[in-house]
Short mmCIF file of C-alpha atoms in Angstrom, two decimals:
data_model
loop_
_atom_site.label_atom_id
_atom_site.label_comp_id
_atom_site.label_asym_id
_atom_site.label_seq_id
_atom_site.Cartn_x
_atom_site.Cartn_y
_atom_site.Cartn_z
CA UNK A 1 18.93 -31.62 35.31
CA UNK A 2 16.71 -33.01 37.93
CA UNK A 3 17.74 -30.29 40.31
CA UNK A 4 16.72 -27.41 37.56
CA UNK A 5 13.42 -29.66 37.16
CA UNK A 6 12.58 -29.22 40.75
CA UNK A 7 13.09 -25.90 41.23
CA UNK A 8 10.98 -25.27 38.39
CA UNK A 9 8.19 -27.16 39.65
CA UNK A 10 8.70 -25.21 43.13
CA UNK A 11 8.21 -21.92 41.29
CA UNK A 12 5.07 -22.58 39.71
CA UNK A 13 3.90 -24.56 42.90
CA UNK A 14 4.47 -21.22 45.03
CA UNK A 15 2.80 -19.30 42.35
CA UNK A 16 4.48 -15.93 43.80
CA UNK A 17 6.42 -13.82 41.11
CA UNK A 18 7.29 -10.04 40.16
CA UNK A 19 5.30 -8.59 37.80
CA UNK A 20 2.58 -6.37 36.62
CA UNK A 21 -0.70 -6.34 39.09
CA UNK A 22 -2.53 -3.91 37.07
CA UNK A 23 -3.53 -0.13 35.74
CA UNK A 24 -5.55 2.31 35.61
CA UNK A 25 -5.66 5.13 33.48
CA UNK A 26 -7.63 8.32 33.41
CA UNK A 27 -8.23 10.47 30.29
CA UNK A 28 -8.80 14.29 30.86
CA UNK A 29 -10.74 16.21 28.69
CA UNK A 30 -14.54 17.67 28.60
CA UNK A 31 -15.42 14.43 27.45
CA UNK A 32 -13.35 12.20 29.43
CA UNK A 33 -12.76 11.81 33.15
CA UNK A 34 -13.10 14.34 35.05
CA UNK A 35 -11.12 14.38 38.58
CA UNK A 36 -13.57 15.32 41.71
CA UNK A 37 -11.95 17.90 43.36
CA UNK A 38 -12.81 20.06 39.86
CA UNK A 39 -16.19 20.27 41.95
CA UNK A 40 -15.16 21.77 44.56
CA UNK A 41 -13.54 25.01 44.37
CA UNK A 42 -11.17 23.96 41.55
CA UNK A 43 -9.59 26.85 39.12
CA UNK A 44 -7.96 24.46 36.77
CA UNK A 45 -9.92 24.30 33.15
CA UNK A 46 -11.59 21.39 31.14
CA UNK A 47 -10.46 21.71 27.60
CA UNK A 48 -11.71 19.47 24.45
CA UNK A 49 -9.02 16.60 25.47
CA UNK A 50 -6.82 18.30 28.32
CA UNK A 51 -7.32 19.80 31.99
CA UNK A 52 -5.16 23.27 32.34
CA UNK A 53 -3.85 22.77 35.87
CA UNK A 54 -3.27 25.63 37.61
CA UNK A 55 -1.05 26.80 40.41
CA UNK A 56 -3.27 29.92 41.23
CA UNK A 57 -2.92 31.13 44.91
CA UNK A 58 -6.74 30.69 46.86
CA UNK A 59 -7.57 27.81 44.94
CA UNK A 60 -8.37 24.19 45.11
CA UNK A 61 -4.95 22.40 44.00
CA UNK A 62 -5.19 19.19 41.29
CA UNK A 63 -5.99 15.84 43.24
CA UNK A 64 -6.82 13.49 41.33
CA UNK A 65 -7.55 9.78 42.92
CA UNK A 66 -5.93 6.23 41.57
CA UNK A 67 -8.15 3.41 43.63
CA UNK A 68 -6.82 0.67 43.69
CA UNK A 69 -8.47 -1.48 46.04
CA UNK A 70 -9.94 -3.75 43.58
CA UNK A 71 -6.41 -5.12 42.89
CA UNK A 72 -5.30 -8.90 44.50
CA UNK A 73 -1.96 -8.78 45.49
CA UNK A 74 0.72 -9.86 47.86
CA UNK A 75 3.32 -6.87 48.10
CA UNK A 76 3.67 -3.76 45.80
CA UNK A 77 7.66 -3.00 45.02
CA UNK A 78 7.20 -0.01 42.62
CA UNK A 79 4.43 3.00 41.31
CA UNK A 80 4.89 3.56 37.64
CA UNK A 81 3.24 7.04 36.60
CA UNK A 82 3.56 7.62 32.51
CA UNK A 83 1.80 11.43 32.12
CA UNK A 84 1.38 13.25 29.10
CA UNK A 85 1.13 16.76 29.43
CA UNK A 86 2.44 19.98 27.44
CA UNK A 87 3.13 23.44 27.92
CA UNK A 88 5.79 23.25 30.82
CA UNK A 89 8.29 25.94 29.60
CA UNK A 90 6.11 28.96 30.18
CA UNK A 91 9.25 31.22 31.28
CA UNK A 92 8.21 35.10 32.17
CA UNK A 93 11.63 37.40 31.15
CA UNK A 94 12.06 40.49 32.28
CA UNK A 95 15.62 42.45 31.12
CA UNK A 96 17.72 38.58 30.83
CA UNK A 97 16.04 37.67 34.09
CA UNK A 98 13.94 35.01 33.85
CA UNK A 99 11.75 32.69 36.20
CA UNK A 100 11.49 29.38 34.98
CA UNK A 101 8.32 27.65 35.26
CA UNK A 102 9.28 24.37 37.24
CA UNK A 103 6.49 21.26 37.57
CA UNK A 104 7.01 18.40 40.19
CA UNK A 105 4.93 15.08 40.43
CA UNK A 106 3.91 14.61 43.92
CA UNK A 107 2.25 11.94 44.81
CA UNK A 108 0.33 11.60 48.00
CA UNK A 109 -1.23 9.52 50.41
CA UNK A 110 -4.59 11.66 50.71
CA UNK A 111 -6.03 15.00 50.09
CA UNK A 112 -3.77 16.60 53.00
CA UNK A 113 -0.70 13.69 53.18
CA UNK A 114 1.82 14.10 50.63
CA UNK A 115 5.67 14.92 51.16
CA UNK A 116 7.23 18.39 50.35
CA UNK A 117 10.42 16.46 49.11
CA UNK A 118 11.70 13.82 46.69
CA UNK A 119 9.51 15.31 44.18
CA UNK A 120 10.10 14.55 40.36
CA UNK A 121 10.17 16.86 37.68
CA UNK A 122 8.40 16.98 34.88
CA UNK A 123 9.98 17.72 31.33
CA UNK A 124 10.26 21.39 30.36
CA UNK A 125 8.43 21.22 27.19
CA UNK A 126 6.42 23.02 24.57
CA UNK A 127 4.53 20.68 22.82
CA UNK A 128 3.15 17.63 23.76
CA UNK A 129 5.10 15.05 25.60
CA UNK A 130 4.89 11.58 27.83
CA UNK A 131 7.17 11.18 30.38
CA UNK A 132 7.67 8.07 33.22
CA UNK A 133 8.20 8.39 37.21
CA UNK A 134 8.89 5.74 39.47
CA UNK A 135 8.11 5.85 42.85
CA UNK A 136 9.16 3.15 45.38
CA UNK A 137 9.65 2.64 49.24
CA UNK A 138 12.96 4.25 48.88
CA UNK A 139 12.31 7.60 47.07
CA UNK A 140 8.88 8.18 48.48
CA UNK A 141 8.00 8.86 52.11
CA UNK A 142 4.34 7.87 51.79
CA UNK A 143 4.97 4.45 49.88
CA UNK A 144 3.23 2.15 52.95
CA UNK A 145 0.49 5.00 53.38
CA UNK A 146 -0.58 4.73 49.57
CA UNK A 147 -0.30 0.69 49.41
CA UNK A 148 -2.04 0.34 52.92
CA UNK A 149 -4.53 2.65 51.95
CA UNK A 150 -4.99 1.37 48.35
CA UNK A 151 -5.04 4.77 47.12
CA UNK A 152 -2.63 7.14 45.03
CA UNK A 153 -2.93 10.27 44.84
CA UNK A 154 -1.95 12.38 42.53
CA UNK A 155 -0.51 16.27 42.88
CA UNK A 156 1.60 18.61 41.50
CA UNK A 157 3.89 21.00 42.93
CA UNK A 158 5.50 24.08 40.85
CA UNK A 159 8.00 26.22 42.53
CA UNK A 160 8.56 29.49 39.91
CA UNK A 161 7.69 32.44 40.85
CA UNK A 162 3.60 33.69 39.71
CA UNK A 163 0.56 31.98 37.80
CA UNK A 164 1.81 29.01 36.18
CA UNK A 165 -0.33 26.79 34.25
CA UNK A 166 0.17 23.37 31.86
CA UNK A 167 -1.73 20.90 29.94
CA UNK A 168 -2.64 17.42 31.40
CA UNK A 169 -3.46 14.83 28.56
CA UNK A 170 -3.21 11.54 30.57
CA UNK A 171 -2.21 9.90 33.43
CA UNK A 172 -1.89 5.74 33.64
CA UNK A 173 -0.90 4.52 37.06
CA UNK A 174 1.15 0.73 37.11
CA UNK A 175 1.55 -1.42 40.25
CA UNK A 176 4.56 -3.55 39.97
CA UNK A 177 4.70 -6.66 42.45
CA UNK A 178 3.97 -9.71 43.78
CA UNK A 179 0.59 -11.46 42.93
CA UNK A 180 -0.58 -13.84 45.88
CA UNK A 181 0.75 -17.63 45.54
CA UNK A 182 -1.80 -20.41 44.12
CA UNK A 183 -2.17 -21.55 47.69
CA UNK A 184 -3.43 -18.21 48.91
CA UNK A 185 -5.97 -17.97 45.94
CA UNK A 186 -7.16 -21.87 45.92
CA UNK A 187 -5.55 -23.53 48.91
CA UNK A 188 -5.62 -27.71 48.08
CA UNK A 189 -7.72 -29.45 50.74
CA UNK A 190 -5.39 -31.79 53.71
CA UNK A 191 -7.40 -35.19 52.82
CA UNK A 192 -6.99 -34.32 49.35
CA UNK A 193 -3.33 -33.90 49.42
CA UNK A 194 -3.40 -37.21 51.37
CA UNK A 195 -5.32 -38.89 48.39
CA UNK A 196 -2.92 -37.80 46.08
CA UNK A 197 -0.08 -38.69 47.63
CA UNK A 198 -1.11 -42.47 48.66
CA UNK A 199 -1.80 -42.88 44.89
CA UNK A 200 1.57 -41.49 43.83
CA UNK A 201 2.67 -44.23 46.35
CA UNK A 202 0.80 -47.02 45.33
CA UNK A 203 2.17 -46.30 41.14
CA UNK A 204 5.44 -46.17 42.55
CA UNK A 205 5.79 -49.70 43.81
CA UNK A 206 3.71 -51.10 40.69
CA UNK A 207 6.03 -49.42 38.86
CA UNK A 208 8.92 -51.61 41.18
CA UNK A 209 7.40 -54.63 40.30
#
């Protein structure tokens, strides 16, 4: 019992634990937020809650920037992206042969830095859905760039054939890891330590007597 008692008390003393840091989440829409690059050459289109992004050739691909600089933290372990989007199943037929329209997530470390593989799919769908990715150290090339940097960024990839175009909702962005310990944040002063030990001292031999 007194060994399950310490450790305890060394847990909360180091004050270092996995967990949620923090999140940010943008809202697309003509009312809503509205991702930069859409200034600067950008075909996709700002509807009454969505952004159509585009994969039209000779123009400015989605990038849309997750800052997270303002975070305290120790380590990040994982990226948790939860999208909702619709309108991924756009096939084009043509006598039984069809080209399916294929979305990726690909995350980046910049505007010209992201990886051309481990991308993630998104869900061929219709209507509207939400759908999770995680990203970590092992299935993403860039994972030091984007926590070194402080900044995600986010792109999309789509590999059919033509035009292809879908509807982005929402995007929320999660950083799992380790918060700093207590002594990082509010480190205990030596002479107070000192104090407090000589009195836990001086209790224990009254205590004696």
């Amino acid at each position: 019992m007194k060994k399950l008692f310490l450790l305890v008390v060394l847990l909360f003393s180091n004050g270092a634990f996995a967990g949620l840091i923090g999140s940010i989440e943008h809202t697309y829409g003509s009312s809503a937020f509205t991702p930069v690059f859409l200034a600067n050459q950008g075909c996709d289109t700002k509807n009454a809650n969505s952004l159509t992004v585009k994969d039209n050739s000779g123009c400015q691909r989605f990038v849309d920037l997750f800052d997270f600089s303002a975070f305290n933290f120790d380590t990040i372990e994982y990226f948790q992206l939860d999208l909702t989007f619709s309108s991924t199943k756009n096939d084009t037929c043509f006598f039984f042969i069809c080209d399916y329209e294929s979305w990726h997530v690909r995350p980046a470390a910049s505007t010209t830095n992201a990886p051309a593989s481990g991308l993630q799919s998104l869900i061929r769908a219709n209507g509207i859905t939400q759908q999770s990715f995680f990203f970590t150290a092992d299935n993403l090339s860039v994972f030091a760039d984007i926590v070194d940097n402080k900044k995600f960024y986010l792109w999309f990839a789509e590999n059919s054939l033509g035009n292809d175009q879908f509807n982005l909702y929402g995007a929320n962005l999660s950083l799992h890891g380790t918060l700093p310990t207590v002594n990082d944040v509010n480190p205990v002063p030596a002479p107070a330590g000192i104090a407090l030990l000589s009195l836990g001292l001086l209790m224990l031999r009254r205590f004696k007597k």
